Amino acid sequence: MVVGEVAEGVDLLVVGGGPGGYTAALRAAQLGRQVTLVDRDGEEGIGGVCLRIGCIPSKALIEVAELHSQVAHGAERGLVGDVRVALPAFQDWKNAQVDGLTAGVRQLLSSAGVRVLQGTFRFTRPGSGVVRDGDGPPVFLEYRDVVLATGSRPMPLQGIAFDGERILDSSDVLALDEVPGRVAIIGGGYIGIELGTALAKLGSSVTIVEMAERLLPAMDGPLSRPVAKRLDQLGVRVRVDATASAFDEGELEIVVAGETERITVDRVVVAVGRVPNTDELGLDTVGIRVDDRGLVIVDDDRRAAPHVAAIGDITAGPALAHKASAEAIVAAEALCGKPAAFAPAAIPLVVFSDPEVASAGLTVDEATAAGITVSVHRFPLAASGRAATVGSRDGFAQLIVDAEMDAVVGVHIVAPHASELIAEAVLAIEMAASPYDLAASIHPHPTFSELVTEVAHLAIGVPLHVRSATGRTS
Ligand SMILES: Cc1cc2nc3c(=O)[nH]c(=O)nc-3n(C[C@H](O)[C@H](O)[C@H](O)COP(=O)(O)OP(=O)(O)OC[C@H]3O[C@@H](n4cnc5c(N)ncnc54)[C@H](O)[C@@H]3O)c2cc1C
């Protein structure tokens, strides 16, 4: 602050109203702190990317696309008749769901006494910052503690700049009111796969362009195979080892093995990653360090400096909402003087693809690199009665067991509803459950959850619905 500026005192400041920020605000308020939350978009920003333009809208689109696809291709199962997609009606319905959820969070914050300020925060010096909102007067704040949760934005691609019309980011896709005819998705990571699958099921002709040698390069290889197979069945073209270099007059130029190809499309979706919103926070003025990707470097208790914590997409680790909110609780508790550390044994990774892919704990390679001798067991989806009822065959549940400790250290599932099944796996890993614990826990029939107990039976040598134990040790 300089002479003439009047600063307001703030007990605990939270910057960002996403799942990281609002969770930190609620936890700090529970612990008796007077909390002020500032978001660029004020009350409208509450919910952040996840609720407003990410997790929730994308899952709503995926669900409606799945319904459309089921009915449109359901003749074999006795579903006959035409079904049409009216995206404007979908948008109204989806926006109502999002509005309901964000209003709920605003209500929680209000009940907890959290004050919400609108504007963009920037540090001015240790202990102080300024909030600016358009042409309005700046608001100077002096905080005791601050939690940074400013999230991330889509990474732009050189030569293929977002224009919101023909070159879209994920938010543009989720707001479409017309199903595009021909679409190229640049990026075969989880966001690209989810959006590409949904658009294909809604009737778009989709090409996915991925720079790595396979889809979902951040996940273990075998997990992506059933997804690639299903995309092929849906008519999605996949170009791997391919780099998109330009888009001009409806032609996307890609380079595959040194050869240039052109794909004629109506829209291009760029989903090549996310950039942390740390560049305009003035972090250097308070001595906070970032890594070469702009991610804030933090200790186990999420502290980046004595009174500053950072959480969510602006820090290392998977850029996922549940990671942000788990870190938020640790950050709030640490800043309130409680012993706290973020050291999970497993953060679930989920792709809402078809079939869904979900992963928790170690992969075989990670276990091997850590010097752990593991046995690996895989139960095929084709042997599941519940899977048969939805006509799904390609997938599996895989258990990775620390052979010495007899403890589950990794679970990887490719199956319908894998996103739900993985929660049990996280609990098993966190509690160092043995395969016997999983096998002896009675699972309801017929459900996909039986995949977990089936693979556990396999691991203890008493397989139920497959012929022999196929575990291998590595
Ligand atoms: C299409 C899509 C689908 C996704 N699906 C899933 C999913 O299924 N599951 C999952 O776990 N994750 C999903 N994610 C990721 C998830 O949305 C993010 O990991 C999560 O939102 C990160 O939370 P956050 O609190 O770190 O930040 P954000 O949610 O990004 O919120 C940051 C907030 O900070 C505000 N802000 C930024 N800078 C400033 C500033 N200087 N001053 C004041 N305010 C500021 C922003 O306005 C924003 O409201 C998805 C993301 C996308 C894009």
Short mmCIF file of C-alpha atoms and ligand atoms in Angstrom, two decimals:
data_model
loop_
_atom_site.label_atom_id
_atom_site.label_comp_id
_atom_site.label_asym_id
_atom_site.label_seq_id
_atom_site.Cartn_x
_atom_site.Cartn_y
_atom_site.Cartn_z
CA MET A 1 0.00 0.00 0.00
CA VAL A 2 1.23 3.50 -0.70
CA VAL A 3 0.26 6.74 1.02
CA GLY A 4 -3.38 7.59 0.29
CA GLU A 5 -4.53 3.99 -0.16
CA VAL A 6 -6.77 2.62 2.57
CA ALA A 7 -6.49 -1.13 3.05
CA GLU A 8 -9.15 -3.38 4.49
CA GLY A 9 -8.02 -6.01 6.97
CA VAL A 10 -8.93 -9.58 6.06
CA ASP A 11 -8.47 -12.52 8.41
CA LEU A 12 -8.33 -15.37 5.87
CA LEU A 13 -8.48 -14.59 2.18
CA VAL A 14 -9.29 -17.20 -0.45
CA VAL A 15 -8.53 -16.35 -4.07
CA GLY A 16 -10.71 -18.33 -6.49
CA GLY A 17 -14.21 -19.76 -6.07
CA GLY A 18 -13.67 -23.20 -7.67
CA PRO A 19 -13.79 -26.53 -5.83
CA GLY A 20 -10.44 -25.72 -4.24
CA GLY A 21 -11.30 -22.20 -3.17
CA TYR A 22 -14.84 -22.69 -1.92
CA THR A 23 -13.88 -25.83 0.03
CA ALA A 24 -10.99 -23.97 1.69
CA ALA A 25 -13.35 -21.12 2.56
CA LEU A 26 -15.91 -23.46 4.13
CA ARG A 27 -13.31 -25.39 6.13
CA ALA A 28 -11.62 -22.22 7.39
CA ALA A 29 -15.02 -20.81 8.41
CA GLN A 30 -15.79 -24.06 10.30
CA LEU A 31 -12.52 -23.51 12.14
CA GLY A 32 -13.66 -20.08 13.26
CA ARG A 33 -11.93 -17.84 10.73
CA GLN A 34 -13.47 -14.73 9.17
CA VAL A 35 -13.20 -15.59 5.50
CA THR A 36 -13.29 -13.36 2.44
CA LEU A 37 -13.35 -15.12 -0.95
CA VAL A 38 -12.44 -13.15 -4.03
CA ASP A 39 -13.23 -14.41 -7.51
CA ARG A 40 -12.75 -12.69 -10.85
CA ASP A 41 -16.42 -13.32 -11.56
CA GLY A 42 -17.70 -12.64 -8.04
CA GLU A 43 -20.78 -14.63 -7.00
CA GLU A 44 -21.06 -15.87 -10.59
CA GLY A 45 -17.59 -17.40 -10.30
CA ILE A 46 -18.55 -19.67 -7.40
CA GLY A 47 -18.13 -23.27 -8.52
CA GLY A 48 -15.16 -22.38 -10.74
CA VAL A 49 -14.33 -24.30 -13.89
CA CYS A 50 -15.62 -27.59 -12.48
CA LEU A 51 -19.21 -26.64 -11.78
CA ARG A 52 -19.66 -23.99 -14.46
CA ILE A 53 -17.75 -25.11 -17.56
CA GLY A 54 -15.96 -28.38 -16.72
CA CYS A 55 -16.88 -31.50 -14.72
CA ILE A 56 -20.63 -30.96 -14.43
CA PRO A 57 -21.49 -29.61 -17.91
CA SER A 58 -19.25 -32.20 -19.58
CA LYS A 59 -20.82 -35.10 -17.68
CA ALA A 60 -24.29 -33.78 -18.53
CA LEU A 61 -23.35 -33.72 -22.23
CA ILE A 62 -21.79 -37.19 -22.03
CA GLU A 63 -24.95 -38.60 -20.42
CA VAL A 64 -27.30 -37.13 -23.01
CA ALA A 65 -25.02 -38.26 -25.84
CA GLU A 66 -25.02 -41.77 -24.37
CA LEU A 67 -28.82 -41.78 -24.12
CA HIS A 68 -29.05 -40.65 -27.74
CA SER A 69 -26.63 -43.30 -28.89
CA GLN A 70 -28.38 -46.05 -26.91
CA VAL A 71 -31.75 -45.22 -28.41
CA ALA A 72 -30.48 -44.49 -31.93
CA HIS A 73 -28.64 -47.82 -32.05
CA GLY A 74 -30.93 -49.86 -29.85
CA ALA A 75 -32.76 -51.91 -32.50
CA GLU A 76 -30.99 -55.11 -31.45
CA ARG A 77 -32.33 -54.59 -27.92
CA GLY A 78 -35.81 -53.78 -29.15
CA LEU A 79 -35.61 -49.99 -29.18
CA VAL A 80 -37.19 -48.76 -32.38
CA GLY A 81 -38.08 -45.33 -33.66
CA ASP A 82 -36.28 -42.09 -34.35
CA VAL A 83 -34.64 -39.84 -31.84
CA ARG A 84 -33.48 -36.30 -32.54
CA VAL A 85 -31.04 -34.11 -30.66
CA ALA A 86 -32.16 -30.58 -29.75
CA LEU A 87 -29.08 -29.01 -28.20
CA PRO A 88 -30.79 -25.69 -27.27
CA ALA A 89 -33.17 -27.63 -25.02
CA PHE A 90 -30.23 -29.58 -23.59
CA GLN A 91 -28.41 -26.29 -22.89
CA ASP A 92 -31.42 -24.90 -20.99
CA TRP A 93 -31.68 -28.06 -18.92
CA LYS A 94 -27.93 -28.26 -18.26
CA ASN A 95 -27.73 -24.56 -17.33
CA ALA A 96 -30.55 -25.08 -14.85
CA GLN A 97 -28.61 -27.94 -13.22
CA VAL A 98 -25.45 -25.82 -13.06
CA ASP A 99 -27.38 -22.84 -11.67
CA GLY A 100 -28.93 -25.05 -9.01
CA LEU A 101 -25.55 -26.41 -7.92
CA THR A 102 -23.75 -23.06 -7.89
CA ALA A 103 -26.65 -21.46 -6.00
CA GLY A 104 -26.32 -24.26 -3.44
CA VAL A 105 -22.61 -23.52 -2.94
CA ARG A 106 -23.29 -19.77 -2.69
CA GLN A 107 -25.86 -20.54 -0.02
CA LEU A 108 -23.37 -22.68 1.92
CA LEU A 109 -20.79 -19.90 1.79
CA SER A 110 -23.32 -17.33 2.91
CA SER A 111 -24.50 -19.52 5.82
CA ALA A 112 -20.87 -19.96 6.87
CA GLY A 113 -20.43 -16.18 6.91
CA VAL A 114 -18.02 -16.10 3.97
CA ARG A 115 -17.96 -12.72 2.23
CA VAL A 116 -17.61 -12.88 -1.57
CA LEU A 117 -15.83 -10.09 -3.42
CA GLN A 118 -15.71 -9.65 -7.18
CA GLY A 119 -12.44 -8.83 -8.91
CA THR A 120 -8.99 -10.01 -9.91
CA PHE A 121 -6.52 -10.35 -7.06
CA ARG A 122 -2.83 -9.53 -7.27
CA PHE A 123 -0.20 -9.39 -4.53
CA THR A 124 1.33 -5.98 -3.92
CA ARG A 125 3.79 -7.05 -1.19
CA PRO A 126 3.87 -9.70 1.59
CA GLY A 127 0.62 -9.44 3.54
CA SER A 128 -1.09 -7.19 1.00
CA GLY A 129 -2.85 -7.34 -2.31
CA VAL A 130 -5.24 -5.47 -4.52
CA VAL A 131 -8.52 -6.53 -6.10
CA ARG A 132 -9.48 -4.84 -9.36
CA ASP A 133 -12.80 -5.16 -11.11
CA GLY A 134 -13.05 -3.39 -14.46
CA ASP A 135 -13.01 0.38 -14.13
CA GLY A 136 -14.16 0.31 -10.51
CA PRO A 137 -11.92 1.60 -7.72
CA PRO A 138 -9.28 -0.90 -6.60
CA VAL A 139 -9.85 -2.57 -3.23
CA PHE A 140 -6.68 -2.92 -1.17
CA LEU A 141 -6.55 -5.83 1.28
CA GLU A 142 -4.22 -6.69 4.14
CA TYR A 143 -4.58 -10.39 4.89
CA ARG A 144 -3.42 -12.54 7.77
CA ASP A 145 -3.46 -15.73 5.67
CA VAL A 146 -4.31 -16.46 2.06
CA VAL A 147 -5.22 -19.57 0.08
CA LEU A 148 -4.53 -19.32 -3.64
CA ALA A 149 -6.89 -21.41 -5.80
CA THR A 150 -6.95 -19.59 -9.12
CA GLY A 151 -7.22 -22.73 -11.28
CA SER A 152 -6.28 -23.09 -14.90
CA ARG A 153 -7.31 -22.15 -18.44
CA PRO A 154 -7.11 -23.99 -21.77
CA MET A 155 -3.64 -24.14 -23.28
CA PRO A 156 -3.56 -22.37 -26.65
CA LEU A 157 -1.93 -24.02 -29.65
CA GLN A 158 0.45 -22.02 -31.76
CA GLY A 159 -0.97 -21.35 -35.24
CA ILE A 160 -4.45 -22.58 -34.23
CA ALA A 161 -5.69 -19.78 -31.99
CA PHE A 162 -9.07 -20.05 -30.23
CA ASP A 163 -11.71 -17.86 -31.87
CA GLY A 164 -14.87 -19.25 -30.23
CA GLU A 165 -16.39 -19.79 -33.68
CA ARG A 166 -14.47 -22.44 -35.58
CA ILE A 167 -11.56 -23.08 -33.24
CA LEU A 168 -13.06 -24.00 -29.90
CA ASP A 169 -11.94 -24.73 -26.38
CA SER A 170 -13.78 -27.16 -24.09
CA SER A 171 -16.11 -24.44 -22.74
CA ASP A 172 -17.20 -23.51 -26.28
CA VAL A 173 -18.01 -27.16 -27.02
CA LEU A 174 -20.08 -27.50 -23.86
CA ALA A 175 -22.09 -24.41 -24.87
CA LEU A 176 -22.85 -25.51 -28.47
CA ASP A 177 -26.48 -25.24 -29.52
CA GLU A 178 -25.99 -27.19 -32.72
CA VAL A 179 -24.26 -30.52 -33.29
CA PRO A 180 -21.33 -29.76 -35.60
CA GLY A 181 -20.99 -31.83 -38.77
CA ARG A 182 -17.27 -32.57 -39.00
CA VAL A 183 -15.03 -31.97 -36.00
CA ALA A 184 -11.33 -32.47 -35.36
CA ILE A 185 -10.30 -32.76 -31.73
CA ILE A 186 -6.66 -31.92 -31.16
CA GLY A 187 -5.53 -33.80 -28.05
CA GLY A 188 -6.33 -37.38 -27.08
CA GLY A 189 -6.10 -36.82 -23.33
CA TYR A 190 -9.11 -37.16 -21.07
CA ILE A 191 -10.87 -33.94 -22.08
CA GLY A 192 -10.39 -34.63 -25.81
CA ILE A 193 -11.63 -38.22 -25.50
CA GLU A 194 -14.66 -37.25 -23.42
CA LEU A 195 -15.72 -34.47 -25.78
CA GLY A 196 -14.91 -36.49 -28.92
CA THR A 197 -16.93 -39.48 -27.74
CA ALA A 198 -19.91 -37.31 -26.81
CA LEU A 199 -19.90 -35.46 -30.13
CA ALA A 200 -19.63 -38.73 -32.07
CA LYS A 201 -22.62 -40.13 -30.16
CA LEU A 202 -24.58 -36.98 -30.95
CA GLY A 203 -23.91 -37.47 -34.65
CA SER A 204 -20.75 -35.50 -35.47
CA SER A 205 -18.10 -37.02 -37.69
CA VAL A 206 -15.07 -36.87 -35.38
CA THR A 207 -11.31 -37.14 -35.91
CA ILE A 208 -9.02 -37.16 -32.87
CA VAL A 209 -5.45 -36.02 -33.44
CA GLU A 210 -2.94 -37.05 -30.77
CA MET A 211 0.77 -36.26 -30.71
CA ALA A 212 1.74 -39.32 -28.61
CA GLU A 213 1.73 -42.87 -29.93
CA ARG A 214 -1.62 -43.71 -28.32
CA LEU A 215 -4.71 -42.16 -26.82
CA LEU A 216 -4.76 -41.30 -23.10
CA PRO A 217 -0.97 -41.14 -23.00
CA ALA A 218 -0.97 -40.16 -19.31
CA MET A 219 -2.56 -43.49 -18.34
CA ASP A 220 -1.24 -47.04 -18.39
CA GLY A 221 -1.19 -48.47 -21.95
CA PRO A 222 -3.71 -51.35 -21.66
CA LEU A 223 -6.32 -48.98 -20.20
CA SER A 224 -6.65 -47.09 -23.48
CA ARG A 225 -7.21 -50.13 -25.73
CA PRO A 226 -10.93 -50.76 -25.06
CA VAL A 227 -11.50 -47.01 -25.44
CA ALA A 228 -9.74 -46.95 -28.82
CA LYS A 229 -11.77 -49.98 -29.93
CA ARG A 230 -15.07 -48.35 -28.96
CA LEU A 231 -14.11 -45.09 -30.68
CA ASP A 232 -13.48 -47.11 -33.82
CA GLN A 233 -16.95 -48.71 -33.51
CA LEU A 234 -18.43 -45.22 -33.19
CA GLY A 235 -16.73 -44.24 -36.45
CA VAL A 236 -14.23 -41.89 -34.81
CA ARG A 237 -10.98 -41.61 -36.77
CA VAL A 238 -7.90 -41.51 -34.57
CA ARG A 239 -4.56 -40.18 -35.82
CA VAL A 240 -1.73 -40.81 -33.37
CA ASP A 241 1.91 -39.69 -33.65
CA ALA A 242 0.27 -36.74 -35.35
CA THR A 243 0.89 -33.01 -34.88
CA ALA A 244 -1.66 -30.39 -35.89
CA SER A 245 0.15 -27.47 -37.47
CA ALA A 246 -2.43 -25.10 -39.00
CA PHE A 247 -6.11 -24.55 -39.71
CA ASP A 248 -7.15 -22.57 -42.72
CA GLU A 249 -10.34 -22.38 -44.77
CA GLY A 250 -11.85 -25.45 -43.23
CA GLU A 251 -8.72 -27.60 -43.58
CA LEU A 252 -6.74 -28.81 -40.60
CA GLU A 253 -3.15 -29.57 -41.49
CA ILE A 254 -1.55 -32.41 -39.56
CA VAL A 255 1.88 -33.96 -39.85
CA VAL A 256 2.10 -37.73 -39.40
CA ALA A 257 5.51 -39.40 -39.69
CA GLY A 258 6.87 -36.44 -41.64
CA GLU A 259 3.97 -36.48 -44.14
CA THR A 260 1.47 -33.64 -44.26
CA GLU A 261 -2.23 -34.54 -44.36
CA ARG A 262 -5.27 -32.28 -44.59
CA ILE A 263 -8.57 -32.98 -42.86
CA THR A 264 -11.66 -31.06 -43.93
CA VAL A 265 -13.67 -30.04 -40.86
CA ASP A 266 -16.27 -27.50 -39.74
CA ARG A 267 -14.88 -27.06 -36.24
CA VAL A 268 -11.60 -27.71 -34.49
CA VAL A 269 -11.50 -28.35 -30.75
CA VAL A 270 -8.16 -27.72 -29.10
CA ALA A 271 -7.78 -29.81 -25.92
CA VAL A 272 -4.03 -30.04 -25.47
CA GLY A 273 -3.77 -29.24 -21.78
CA ARG A 274 -4.30 -26.50 -19.24
CA VAL A 275 -2.18 -23.53 -18.15
CA PRO A 276 -2.15 -22.58 -14.44
CA ASN A 277 -3.50 -19.10 -13.64
CA THR A 278 -0.38 -18.00 -11.80
CA ASP A 279 1.17 -15.56 -14.25
CA GLU A 280 -0.81 -12.49 -13.16
CA LEU A 281 -0.83 -12.99 -9.40
CA GLY A 282 2.38 -11.04 -8.76
CA LEU A 283 3.86 -14.08 -7.00
CA ASP A 284 7.41 -12.75 -7.30
CA THR A 285 6.51 -9.77 -5.08
CA VAL A 286 5.91 -12.19 -2.18
CA GLY A 287 8.75 -14.59 -2.96
CA ILE A 288 6.58 -17.52 -4.09
CA ARG A 289 8.30 -19.87 -6.48
CA VAL A 290 6.81 -21.59 -9.50
CA ASP A 291 8.22 -24.47 -11.56
CA ASP A 292 8.90 -24.40 -15.30
CA ARG A 293 5.19 -25.00 -16.02
CA GLY A 294 4.11 -22.11 -13.80
CA LEU A 295 2.88 -24.40 -11.00
CA VAL A 296 3.30 -23.05 -7.47
CA ILE A 297 5.82 -25.01 -5.41
CA VAL A 298 4.34 -26.02 -2.05
CA ASP A 299 5.22 -28.01 1.05
CA ASP A 300 3.18 -31.04 2.18
CA ASP A 301 0.88 -28.75 4.15
CA ARG A 302 0.25 -26.79 0.90
CA ARG A 303 2.19 -23.76 2.11
CA ALA A 304 4.11 -21.82 -0.52
CA ALA A 305 5.21 -19.13 1.96
CA PRO A 306 4.57 -18.66 5.71
CA HIS A 307 1.00 -17.28 5.37
CA VAL A 308 0.25 -18.38 1.81
CA ALA A 309 -1.10 -21.78 0.72
CA ALA A 310 -1.75 -22.92 -2.84
CA ILE A 311 -4.08 -25.67 -4.01
CA GLY A 312 -5.80 -27.18 -7.03
CA ASP A 313 -4.85 -26.76 -10.67
CA ILE A 314 -2.12 -24.21 -9.87
CA THR A 315 -0.09 -26.89 -8.10
CA ALA A 316 1.53 -30.13 -9.27
CA GLY A 317 -0.43 -33.38 -9.57
CA PRO A 318 -3.53 -34.27 -11.53
CA ALA A 319 -5.65 -31.22 -12.42
CA LEU A 320 -8.85 -32.64 -10.97
CA ALA A 321 -11.57 -31.22 -8.77
CA HIS A 322 -11.36 -33.86 -6.03
CA LYS A 323 -7.63 -33.26 -5.69
CA ALA A 324 -8.29 -29.51 -5.35
CA SER A 325 -10.91 -29.98 -2.63
CA ALA A 326 -8.82 -32.51 -0.69
CA GLU A 327 -5.88 -30.09 -0.77
CA ALA A 328 -8.21 -27.28 0.30
CA ILE A 329 -9.01 -28.99 3.59
CA VAL A 330 -5.31 -29.51 4.31
CA ALA A 331 -4.47 -25.89 3.41
CA ALA A 332 -7.25 -24.44 5.58
CA GLU A 333 -6.30 -26.63 8.53
CA ALA A 334 -2.59 -25.84 8.19
CA LEU A 335 -3.27 -22.09 8.09
CA CYS A 336 -5.44 -22.50 11.19
CA GLY A 337 -2.54 -24.05 13.08
CA LYS A 338 -3.64 -27.66 12.86
CA PRO A 339 -1.19 -30.41 11.94
CA ALA A 340 -2.08 -31.27 8.34
CA ALA A 341 -0.39 -32.81 5.32
CA PHE A 342 -1.52 -33.78 1.86
CA ALA A 343 -0.07 -37.26 1.39
CA PRO A 344 -2.69 -39.50 -0.20
CA ALA A 345 -1.81 -43.08 -1.12
CA ALA A 346 -4.14 -42.78 -4.10
CA ILE A 347 -5.79 -39.97 -6.04
CA PRO A 348 -8.34 -41.53 -8.39
CA LEU A 349 -7.99 -40.67 -12.08
CA VAL A 350 -11.14 -41.06 -14.11
CA VAL A 351 -11.92 -40.72 -17.79
CA PHE A 352 -15.63 -40.58 -18.61
CA SER A 353 -14.99 -42.34 -21.88
CA ASP A 354 -16.83 -45.37 -23.28
CA PRO A 355 -16.12 -47.60 -21.45
CA GLU A 356 -15.07 -45.48 -18.49
CA VAL A 357 -11.48 -45.75 -17.31
CA ALA A 358 -10.55 -45.33 -13.67
CA SER A 359 -7.25 -45.75 -11.97
CA ALA A 360 -6.04 -45.54 -8.38
CA GLY A 361 -2.66 -46.18 -6.85
CA LEU A 362 0.36 -47.60 -8.58
CA THR A 363 0.72 -48.96 -12.09
CA VAL A 364 2.95 -52.00 -12.59
CA ASP A 365 5.74 -49.75 -13.91
CA GLU A 366 5.45 -47.37 -10.95
CA ALA A 367 5.50 -50.26 -8.47
CA THR A 368 8.52 -51.78 -10.18
CA ALA A 369 10.31 -48.43 -10.20
CA ALA A 370 9.60 -48.14 -6.47
CA GLY A 371 11.24 -51.54 -5.91
CA ILE A 372 7.97 -53.26 -4.99
CA THR A 373 7.46 -56.84 -6.09
CA VAL A 374 3.88 -57.11 -7.25
CA SER A 375 1.48 -59.71 -8.53
CA VAL A 376 -0.95 -58.55 -11.19
CA HIS A 377 -4.45 -59.97 -11.67
CA ARG A 378 -7.00 -59.15 -14.33
CA PHE A 379 -10.67 -60.08 -14.50
CA PRO A 380 -12.32 -59.61 -17.91
CA LEU A 381 -15.49 -57.55 -18.24
CA ALA A 382 -16.85 -60.18 -20.64
CA ALA A 383 -17.25 -62.54 -17.65
CA SER A 384 -19.53 -60.11 -15.79
CA GLY A 385 -23.25 -60.84 -15.80
CA ARG A 386 -24.11 -57.18 -15.23
CA ALA A 387 -21.95 -56.14 -18.20
CA ALA A 388 -23.92 -58.56 -20.39
CA THR A 389 -27.14 -56.74 -19.49
CA VAL A 390 -25.80 -53.57 -21.11
CA GLY A 391 -24.05 -55.32 -23.99
CA SER A 392 -20.57 -54.35 -22.83
CA ARG A 393 -17.66 -56.79 -23.21
CA ASP A 394 -14.43 -54.87 -23.67
CA GLY A 395 -12.78 -53.98 -20.41
CA PHE A 396 -11.37 -55.42 -17.21
CA ALA A 397 -10.58 -54.88 -13.56
CA GLN A 398 -6.93 -55.17 -12.67
CA LEU A 399 -5.51 -55.55 -9.20
CA ILE A 400 -1.90 -54.86 -8.36
CA VAL A 401 -0.81 -56.43 -5.09
CA ASP A 402 2.35 -55.82 -3.12
CA ALA A 403 3.43 -59.47 -2.89
CA GLU A 404 5.52 -59.02 0.23
CA MET A 405 2.98 -56.96 2.22
CA ASP A 406 -0.07 -58.74 0.76
CA ALA A 407 -1.63 -55.31 0.25
CA VAL A 408 -3.50 -53.81 -2.68
CA VAL A 409 -1.37 -50.99 -4.14
CA GLY A 410 -3.11 -50.35 -7.45
CA VAL A 411 -6.52 -50.85 -9.06
CA HIS A 412 -7.29 -50.06 -12.70
CA ILE A 413 -10.75 -50.54 -14.11
CA VAL A 414 -12.09 -50.20 -17.64
CA ALA A 415 -15.85 -50.75 -17.49
CA PRO A 416 -19.18 -48.95 -17.41
CA HIS A 417 -19.37 -46.97 -14.16
CA ALA A 418 -15.67 -47.45 -13.42
CA SER A 419 -15.85 -43.88 -12.08
CA GLU A 420 -18.04 -45.15 -9.24
CA LEU A 421 -16.19 -48.43 -8.64
CA ILE A 422 -12.83 -46.76 -8.13
CA ALA A 423 -13.90 -45.22 -4.79
CA GLU A 424 -13.81 -48.67 -3.18
CA ALA A 425 -10.32 -49.16 -4.60
CA VAL A 426 -9.13 -45.88 -3.09
CA LEU A 427 -10.40 -46.99 0.32
CA ALA A 428 -8.70 -50.38 -0.09
CA ILE A 429 -5.37 -48.77 -0.98
CA GLU A 430 -5.57 -46.16 1.79
CA MET A 431 -6.34 -48.90 4.36
CA ALA A 432 -3.71 -51.28 2.94
CA ALA A 433 -6.44 -53.88 2.45
CA SER A 434 -5.38 -57.33 1.32
CA PRO A 435 -6.99 -59.01 -1.70
CA TYR A 436 -8.62 -61.33 0.83
CA ASP A 437 -10.37 -58.32 2.46
CA LEU A 438 -11.88 -57.41 -0.91
CA ALA A 439 -12.80 -60.98 -1.76
CA ALA A 440 -14.45 -61.56 1.61
CA SER A 441 -16.56 -58.38 1.42
CA ILE A 442 -19.89 -59.41 -0.09
CA HIS A 443 -20.77 -57.35 -3.16
CA PRO A 444 -24.33 -57.08 -4.50
CA HIS A 445 -25.34 -59.07 -7.56
CA PRO A 446 -25.69 -58.33 -10.40
CA THR A 447 -23.55 -55.20 -10.30
CA PHE A 448 -20.39 -53.86 -11.83
CA SER A 449 -19.00 -53.65 -8.30
CA GLU A 450 -18.58 -57.43 -8.46
CA LEU A 451 -15.63 -56.80 -10.78
CA VAL A 452 -13.67 -55.80 -7.69
CA THR A 453 -14.54 -58.90 -5.69
CA GLU A 454 -14.05 -61.14 -8.75
CA VAL A 455 -10.52 -59.86 -9.38
CA ALA A 456 -9.79 -60.18 -5.66
CA HIS A 457 -10.90 -63.85 -5.75
CA LEU A 458 -8.57 -64.30 -8.67
CA ALA A 459 -5.74 -62.75 -6.67
CA ILE A 460 -6.20 -65.13 -3.73
CA GLY A 461 -6.25 -68.12 -6.05
CA VAL A 462 -9.94 -69.01 -5.88
CA PRO A 463 -11.40 -67.52 -9.07
CA LEU A 464 -15.17 -67.66 -9.37
CA HIS A 465 -16.27 -66.78 -12.88
CA VAL A 466 -13.05 -67.36 -14.80
CA ARG A 467 -11.35 -70.69 -15.10
CA SER A 468 -7.87 -70.22 -13.67
CA ALA A 469 -5.84 -67.79 -11.68
CA THR A 470 -3.86 -65.75 -14.17
CA GLY A 471 -1.79 -63.64 -11.82
CA ARG A 472 1.71 -62.82 -12.87
CA THR A 473 4.46 -61.52 -10.68
CA SER A 474 6.79 -58.79 -11.72
C1 LIG B 1 -14.03 -29.83 -19.83
C2 LIG B 1 -13.50 -30.17 -18.47
C3 LIG B 1 -13.96 -31.30 -17.82
C4 LIG B 1 -13.49 -31.63 -16.56
N1 LIG B 1 -13.96 -32.75 -15.96
C5 LIG B 1 -13.52 -33.08 -14.73
C6 LIG B 1 -14.01 -34.22 -14.06
O1 LIG B 1 -14.87 -34.94 -14.59
N2 LIG B 1 -13.55 -34.51 -12.82
C7 LIG B 1 -12.61 -33.72 -12.21
O2 LIG B 1 -12.21 -34.03 -11.08
N3 LIG B 1 -12.10 -32.63 -12.82
C8 LIG B 1 -12.54 -32.28 -14.05
N4 LIG B 1 -12.05 -31.16 -14.66
C9 LIG B 1 -11.00 -30.40 -13.98
C10 LIG B 1 -11.58 -29.48 -12.89
O3 LIG B 1 -12.55 -28.62 -13.46
C11 LIG B 1 -10.47 -28.67 -12.25
O4 LIG B 1 -9.46 -29.55 -11.81
C12 LIG B 1 -10.98 -27.87 -11.07
O5 LIG B 1 -11.99 -26.97 -11.46
C13 LIG B 1 -9.84 -27.10 -10.43
O6 LIG B 1 -10.33 -26.42 -9.32
P1 LIG B 1 -9.59 -25.12 -8.78
O7 LIG B 1 -10.32 -24.75 -7.53
O8 LIG B 1 -8.13 -25.36 -8.71
O9 LIG B 1 -9.78 -23.99 -9.90
P2 LIG B 1 -10.96 -23.54 -10.84
O10 LIG B 1 -12.13 -24.41 -10.79
O11 LIG B 1 -10.31 -23.29 -12.17
O12 LIG B 1 -11.41 -22.14 -10.22
C14 LIG B 1 -10.53 -21.05 -10.20
C15 LIG B 1 -11.33 -19.77 -9.95
O13 LIG B 1 -10.39 -18.72 -9.70
C16 LIG B 1 -10.83 -17.54 -10.34
N5 LIG B 1 -9.64 -16.72 -10.55
C17 LIG B 1 -8.58 -17.00 -11.37
N6 LIG B 1 -7.63 -16.05 -11.24
C18 LIG B 1 -8.09 -15.17 -10.32
C19 LIG B 1 -7.56 -13.98 -9.74
N7 LIG B 1 -6.34 -13.52 -10.04
N8 LIG B 1 -8.31 -13.32 -8.85
C20 LIG B 1 -9.56 -13.77 -8.50
N9 LIG B 1 -10.09 -14.88 -9.00
C21 LIG B 1 -9.37 -15.58 -9.90
C22 LIG B 1 -11.53 -18.01 -11.58
O14 LIG B 1 -12.50 -17.06 -12.01
C23 LIG B 1 -12.17 -19.34 -11.13
O15 LIG B 1 -13.51 -19.16 -10.71
C24 LIG B 1 -12.53 -30.79 -15.92
C25 LIG B 1 -12.06 -29.64 -16.57
C26 LIG B 1 -12.55 -29.33 -17.82
C27 LIG B 1 -12.04 -28.08 -18.49
#
